Coordinates of C-alpha atoms and ligand atoms in Angstrom, one line a residue:
M256 CA 0.5 0.2 -0.1
D257 CA 2.4 2.4 1.0
S258 CA 4.7 1.5 -2.8
L259 CA 1.4 2.0 -4.2
L260 CA 0.7 5.3 -2.8
Y261 CA 4.7 6.7 -3.4
L262 CA 4.3 5.6 -7.2
F263 CA 1.5 7.7 -7.3
L264 CA 2.7 11.1 -5.1
V265 CA 6.3 9.9 -8.4
F266 CA 3.8 10.3 -10.6
L267 CA 1.9 13.7 -9.3
V268 CA 4.7 14.9 -8.5
G269 CA 6.5 14.1 -12.5
G270 CA 3.2 15.2 -14.3
F271 CA 2.7 18.3 -12.4
V272 CA 6.6 19.7 -13.0
A273 CA 6.7 18.3 -16.9
C274 CA 3.4 20.4 -17.0
G275 CA 5.6 23.6 -16.2
G276 CA 8.7 24.9 -17.9
Q277 CA 8.9 23.3 -21.4
E278 CA 5.4 23.5 -22.2
V279 CA 4.8 27.3 -22.4
S280 CA 3.0 28.2 -26.1
F281 CA 5.0 29.5 -28.2
D282 CA 1.7 32.3 -28.6
Q283 CA 2.9 33.2 -24.4
N284 CA 6.1 34.6 -25.3
Y285 CA 6.7 34.6 -29.1
E286 CA 5.5 35.5 -32.5
D287 CA 6.3 35.4 -36.2
G288 CA 8.3 36.8 -37.3
W289 CA 10.0 37.0 -40.7
G290 CA 8.9 34.3 -43.9
G291 CA 5.1 33.6 -43.5
P292 CA 3.8 30.2 -44.3
R293 CA 7.6 28.9 -43.8
V294 CA 7.1 29.5 -39.5
L295 CA 4.8 26.8 -39.0
H296 CA 3.8 26.1 -35.8
L297 CA 3.2 22.5 -35.2
N298 CA 1.9 20.2 -31.2
Q299 CA 0.1 22.6 -30.4
G300 CA 2.6 25.5 -30.4
K301 CA 4.4 23.3 -28.8
E302 CA 7.3 23.3 -30.9
I303 CA 8.2 25.6 -34.5
Q304 CA 9.4 24.8 -38.0
L305 CA 11.5 27.2 -40.0
S306 CA 11.7 26.9 -43.8
M307 CA 14.0 28.2 -46.2
D308 CA 13.1 27.3 -50.1
N309 CA 15.0 29.3 -52.9
S310 CA 13.1 32.1 -52.5
S311 CA 12.8 33.2 -48.2
G312 CA 13.9 32.5 -45.0
S313 CA 11.7 32.5 -42.1
G314 CA 12.1 33.5 -38.2
F315 CA 10.7 34.3 -35.3
R316 CA 10.7 36.1 -31.9
S317 CA 9.4 37.4 -28.3
K318 CA 7.0 39.2 -27.9
M319 CA 9.4 41.1 -24.9
N320 CA 12.0 42.7 -24.8
Y321 CA 15.1 41.4 -21.8
A322 CA 17.8 43.1 -19.6
S323 CA 18.8 39.7 -18.1
G324 CA 18.2 36.0 -17.6
F325 CA 18.9 32.4 -18.4
F326 CA 18.1 32.2 -21.4
H327 CA 17.3 28.8 -23.0
M328 CA 16.3 27.7 -26.9
R329 CA 16.0 23.9 -27.4
I330 CA 16.8 23.5 -31.4
R331 CA 17.2 20.8 -34.0
V332 CA 19.1 22.3 -37.0
P333 CA 18.7 21.2 -40.6
G334 CA 20.0 17.8 -41.2
R335 CA 21.9 16.4 -45.0
D336 CA 23.5 19.3 -47.4
S337 CA 23.3 22.1 -45.2
A338 CA 25.6 24.3 -46.7
G339 CA 24.9 27.7 -46.8
V340 CA 22.1 27.5 -44.2
V341 CA 22.6 28.7 -41.0
T342 CA 20.4 28.7 -37.6
A343 CA 20.2 31.3 -35.5
Y344 CA 18.7 31.8 -32.6
Y345 CA 20.2 35.4 -30.8
M346 CA 19.1 38.3 -28.8
S347 CA 19.3 41.4 -30.0
S348 CA 18.5 45.6 -29.4
Q349 CA 17.8 46.5 -32.9
D350 CA 19.0 49.6 -33.0
N351 CA 21.6 51.4 -35.1
Q352 CA 24.4 50.8 -31.8
H353 CA 23.0 47.6 -31.2
D354 CA 24.5 45.1 -28.3
E355 CA 23.7 41.5 -29.8
L356 CA 24.9 38.0 -28.3
D357 CA 24.7 34.7 -31.2
F358 CA 24.4 31.2 -31.7
E359 CA 24.7 31.0 -34.9
F360 CA 25.0 27.1 -36.2
L361 CA 26.7 27.1 -40.3
G362 CA 25.5 23.8 -42.1
N363 CA 27.7 22.1 -44.2
R364 CA 27.8 19.6 -46.8
E365 CA 26.5 16.3 -46.0
G366 CA 28.5 14.7 -43.5
K367 CA 31.3 17.3 -43.0
P368 CA 29.9 18.3 -39.2
Y369 CA 28.1 21.8 -38.5
A370 CA 30.0 24.4 -36.9
L371 CA 28.7 26.9 -33.8
Q372 CA 29.2 30.1 -33.8
T373 CA 28.7 32.7 -31.2
N374 CA 29.1 36.2 -31.3
I375 CA 29.4 39.4 -28.9
Y376 CA 28.0 42.5 -30.4
A377 CA 28.5 45.8 -27.0
G378 CA 27.5 49.6 -28.5
G379 CA 27.4 48.0 -32.7
R380 CA 30.6 46.9 -32.8
G381 CA 31.0 42.7 -33.2
D382 CA 33.7 41.5 -34.2
R383 CA 33.6 39.0 -31.7
E384 CA 33.9 35.7 -33.0
Q385 CA 34.7 31.8 -31.9
R386 CA 33.2 28.5 -33.6
I387 CA 33.0 25.5 -32.3
R388 CA 32.8 22.1 -33.3
L389 CA 30.2 20.3 -31.4
W390 CA 30.8 16.5 -29.6
F391 CA 27.8 15.2 -31.0
D392 CA 25.2 15.3 -34.2
P393 CA 23.1 19.0 -33.5
T394 CA 21.2 17.3 -36.8
A395 CA 20.0 14.1 -34.6
D396 CA 18.1 15.5 -31.6
F397 CA 17.1 18.6 -30.0
H398 CA 19.6 20.1 -27.7
N399 CA 19.2 22.6 -25.2
Y400 CA 21.2 26.1 -26.0
R401 CA 21.1 28.9 -23.5
I402 CA 22.7 32.6 -22.6
L403 CA 23.2 33.6 -19.2
W404 CA 23.2 37.8 -18.8
N405 CA 23.7 39.1 -15.7
Q406 CA 25.6 42.6 -15.0
H407 CA 28.9 40.6 -13.6
Q408 CA 28.8 38.1 -17.1
I409 CA 27.0 36.2 -19.7
V410 CA 27.8 32.7 -20.8
F411 CA 27.1 30.5 -23.7
Y412 CA 26.0 26.7 -22.4
V413 CA 25.6 24.0 -24.9
D414 CA 23.5 21.5 -22.9
S415 CA 25.4 22.4 -19.8
I416 CA 28.1 22.8 -21.1
P417 CA 29.9 26.2 -20.8
I418 CA 31.0 27.0 -24.0
R419 CA 31.6 30.6 -24.4
V420 CA 32.4 33.0 -21.0
H421 CA 32.3 37.4 -21.5
K422 CA 33.4 39.3 -18.4
N423 CA 32.1 42.5 -18.1
K424 CA 35.3 44.8 -18.4
S425 CA 33.8 47.9 -18.8
N426 CA 35.1 49.6 -16.4
L427 CA 38.4 49.1 -18.3
G428 CA 37.2 49.8 -21.9
G429 CA 35.6 46.7 -22.8
G430 CA 32.5 45.9 -24.3
Y431 CA 29.6 44.9 -22.3
P432 CA 26.0 44.7 -23.7
S433 CA 23.9 47.6 -22.0
K434 CA 21.2 47.1 -23.6
P435 CA 17.0 45.5 -23.5
M436 CA 17.1 43.0 -26.0
Q437 CA 14.5 40.7 -27.9
I438 CA 15.2 37.4 -28.4
L439 CA 15.7 35.8 -32.2
T440 CA 15.9 33.2 -34.3
S441 CA 16.0 32.7 -38.2
L442 CA 17.1 30.2 -41.2
W443 CA 18.4 32.2 -43.3
N444 CA 21.0 32.2 -46.4
G445 CA 24.7 32.4 -45.1
E446 CA 26.3 31.1 -48.7
S447 CA 28.1 34.3 -48.7
W448 CA 30.2 33.5 -45.8
A449 CA 29.3 30.4 -43.6
T450 CA 30.7 27.1 -44.8
D451 CA 34.3 27.1 -45.7
G452 CA 34.7 30.7 -45.6
G453 CA 31.7 31.0 -48.2
R454 CA 33.2 28.6 -51.1
E455 CA 31.0 25.5 -50.6
K456 CA 27.5 27.0 -52.0
I457 CA 23.6 26.1 -50.6
N458 CA 22.6 22.9 -52.8
W459 CA 18.8 23.5 -53.2
T460 CA 18.4 20.4 -54.1
Y461 CA 17.9 20.1 -50.6
A462 CA 16.0 22.7 -50.3
P463 CA 13.3 23.1 -48.0
F464 CA 15.7 23.4 -45.3
Q465 CA 13.9 23.0 -41.7
A466 CA 14.9 23.7 -38.1
H467 CA 12.9 22.9 -35.2
F468 CA 12.6 25.0 -31.9
Q469 CA 10.8 24.4 -28.5
G470 CA 10.8 25.4 -25.1
F471 CA 9.5 28.5 -25.0
D472 CA 9.1 29.6 -21.6
V473 CA 11.4 32.4 -21.6
R474 CA 13.2 33.2 -17.6
G475 CA 14.3 36.6 -18.5
C476 CA 13.4 39.9 -16.8
H477 CA 11.8 41.9 -19.7
V478 CA 11.5 45.5 -19.3
T479 CA 8.9 48.4 -20.6
G480 CA 9.0 51.6 -19.7
P481 CA 13.0 53.5 -20.5
G482 CA 14.6 52.1 -17.3
M483 CA 16.1 48.6 -16.6
E484 CA 17.7 48.7 -13.1
H485 CA 15.3 46.0 -11.5
C486 CA 16.5 43.9 -14.6
Y487 CA 19.7 43.3 -12.1
S488 CA 18.0 42.9 -8.5
D489 CA 19.3 38.8 -7.0
R490 CA 15.0 38.8 -7.3
Y491 CA 16.4 37.4 -9.8
G492 CA 18.3 33.8 -9.4
W493 CA 20.3 34.1 -12.4
N494 CA 22.3 37.8 -10.9
R495 CA 22.7 35.9 -7.6
Q496 CA 26.0 36.2 -6.7
K497 CA 26.6 32.3 -7.6
F498 CA 25.9 33.0 -11.4
W499 CA 29.2 35.7 -11.2
Q500 CA 31.4 33.8 -11.9
L501 CA 31.3 30.1 -12.8
A502 CA 31.1 26.6 -10.6
P503 CA 35.6 25.2 -10.6
E504 CA 33.2 22.0 -12.3
K505 CA 31.5 24.2 -14.8
Q506 CA 34.8 26.1 -15.1
R507 CA 37.4 22.5 -16.1
L508 CA 34.4 21.1 -18.2
Y509 CA 34.3 25.4 -20.3
E510 CA 38.9 24.3 -20.2
N511 CA 37.9 21.4 -21.6
V512 CA 35.8 23.2 -24.3
K513 CA 38.0 25.2 -25.2
R514 CA 40.8 22.9 -25.7
T515 CA 39.0 20.5 -27.5
Y516 CA 36.0 22.0 -29.6
M517 CA 37.4 25.4 -29.6
T518 CA 38.5 26.0 -34.1
Y519 CA 38.4 29.8 -34.0
D520 CA 38.9 32.4 -31.7
Y521 CA 39.2 36.0 -31.9
C522 CA 41.5 36.2 -28.8
N523 CA 44.0 34.9 -30.3
D524 CA 43.3 36.8 -34.4
K525 CA 46.3 38.4 -34.6
S526 CA 45.1 39.5 -38.0
R527 CA 42.0 41.2 -36.6
P528 CA 42.2 44.8 -34.9
P529 CA 42.6 45.4 -31.5
A530 CA 45.2 43.3 -31.0
H531 CA 44.5 42.4 -27.6
P532 CA 40.9 42.9 -26.7
V533 CA 40.5 43.8 -23.3
E534 CA 37.7 41.4 -21.8
C535 CA 40.1 39.0 -23.4
E536 CA 42.6 39.0 -20.7
Ligands
NAG730 C1 12.8 27.1 -57.0 O1 11.5 26.1 -56.3 C2 10.8 25.2 -57.1 C3 10.4 24.3 -56.5 O2 11.7 23.3 -56.5 C4 11.4 25.9 -58.4 O3 9.8 25.0 -59.1 C5 11.8 26.8 -58.8 O4 12.5 26.8 -60.5 C6 12.9 27.6 -58.5 N1 13.5 28.5 -58.5 C7 14.4 29.6 -59.4 C8 15.1 30.6 -59.3 O5 15.6 28.8 -58.2
NAG731 C1 29.1 46.0 -15.3 O1 30.2 46.3 -14.3 C2 29.1 47.9 -13.7 C3 30.8 47.7 -12.6 O2 32.2 47.6 -13.0 C4 28.2 48.3 -14.0 O3 27.9 49.2 -13.0 C5 27.5 48.2 -14.7 O4 26.3 48.6 -14.9 C6 27.9 46.8 -15.4 N1 27.5 46.7 -17.3 C7 25.9 46.5 -17.6 C8 25.4 46.8 -18.7 O5 25.1 44.7 -16.9
NAG732 C1 23.7 19.4 -55.8 O1 22.6 17.6 -55.6 C2 22.0 16.9 -56.1 C3 22.4 15.4 -55.4 O2 23.0 14.3 -54.2 C4 23.2 16.8 -57.1 O3 23.3 15.5 -58.1 C5 23.9 17.3 -57.4 O4 25.3 17.1 -58.3 C6 24.1 18.9 -56.1 N1 24.8 20.0 -57.3 C7 26.2 20.7 -56.5 C8 26.0 22.3 -57.8 O5 26.2 20.3 -56.0

């Protein structure tokens, strides 16, 4: 009897947890962006498919702007031959001197691995690319891609592994995003640059290309008026001291990613000014 009751409770709690978080429908926080019918709502709005054909790509975006948070999106990128096709999950302030945080999956010829590029713009200046190869096939399954953003650091994660840390060194002249940003996704034609420096073009035989997205709950502080100070409050878990730097075990994982999987890092690119970006020290 006791064990039956226990099973029942496990079932109840499990069901409750499963209904939270992940199950928020798209319309609650997001809206279609561009590409018209190429933004397809699946499974009662719990999954979105973006398509790109030879006349257009597509995208969607959050309804709100945010100024801190621990954002996430579950993504499965287009399979088969995806050279020149870019799947992006990013945040942007979309003004003249814009701030931006990017995940960009750079498609590749069939059988060759995707590169995952990240970039950070502050005050209109980007040129902060890093690229890694992934330790799994991102076309086979959904994986969780996350961005932590507080006043102290911005961390990009693949599942629970940090792949990039950008510290706030604005007091030393380093660039750091400081404006409310919208969350965006897109599937677009990047054949001029994305694959092998633009040498590998899109093979339209494989169109339409399709990317899939899930997980439309947003852990972020949204901004409606001019002020964003309230988004720095430690009322929000992601602003608390334990998120000001990586925990030691996460630091070890991050160092392993840099050592093993990083294929390009602007911090070490001597051909590109400035020679020693402050935030890389
Ligand atoms: C675009 O794709 C459609 C459907 O595959 C095809 O009929 C059309 O000819 C293509 N257009 C161009 C400009 O390649
Ligand atoms: C960056 O850090 C400084 C303190 O060094 C802080 O005053 C500022 O608000 C932070 N900037 C952002 C955009 O979080
Ligand atoms: C595109 O893919 C098709 C099917 O694999 C192949 O026959 C064709 O040669 C490819 N086109 C280009 C330009 O590579």
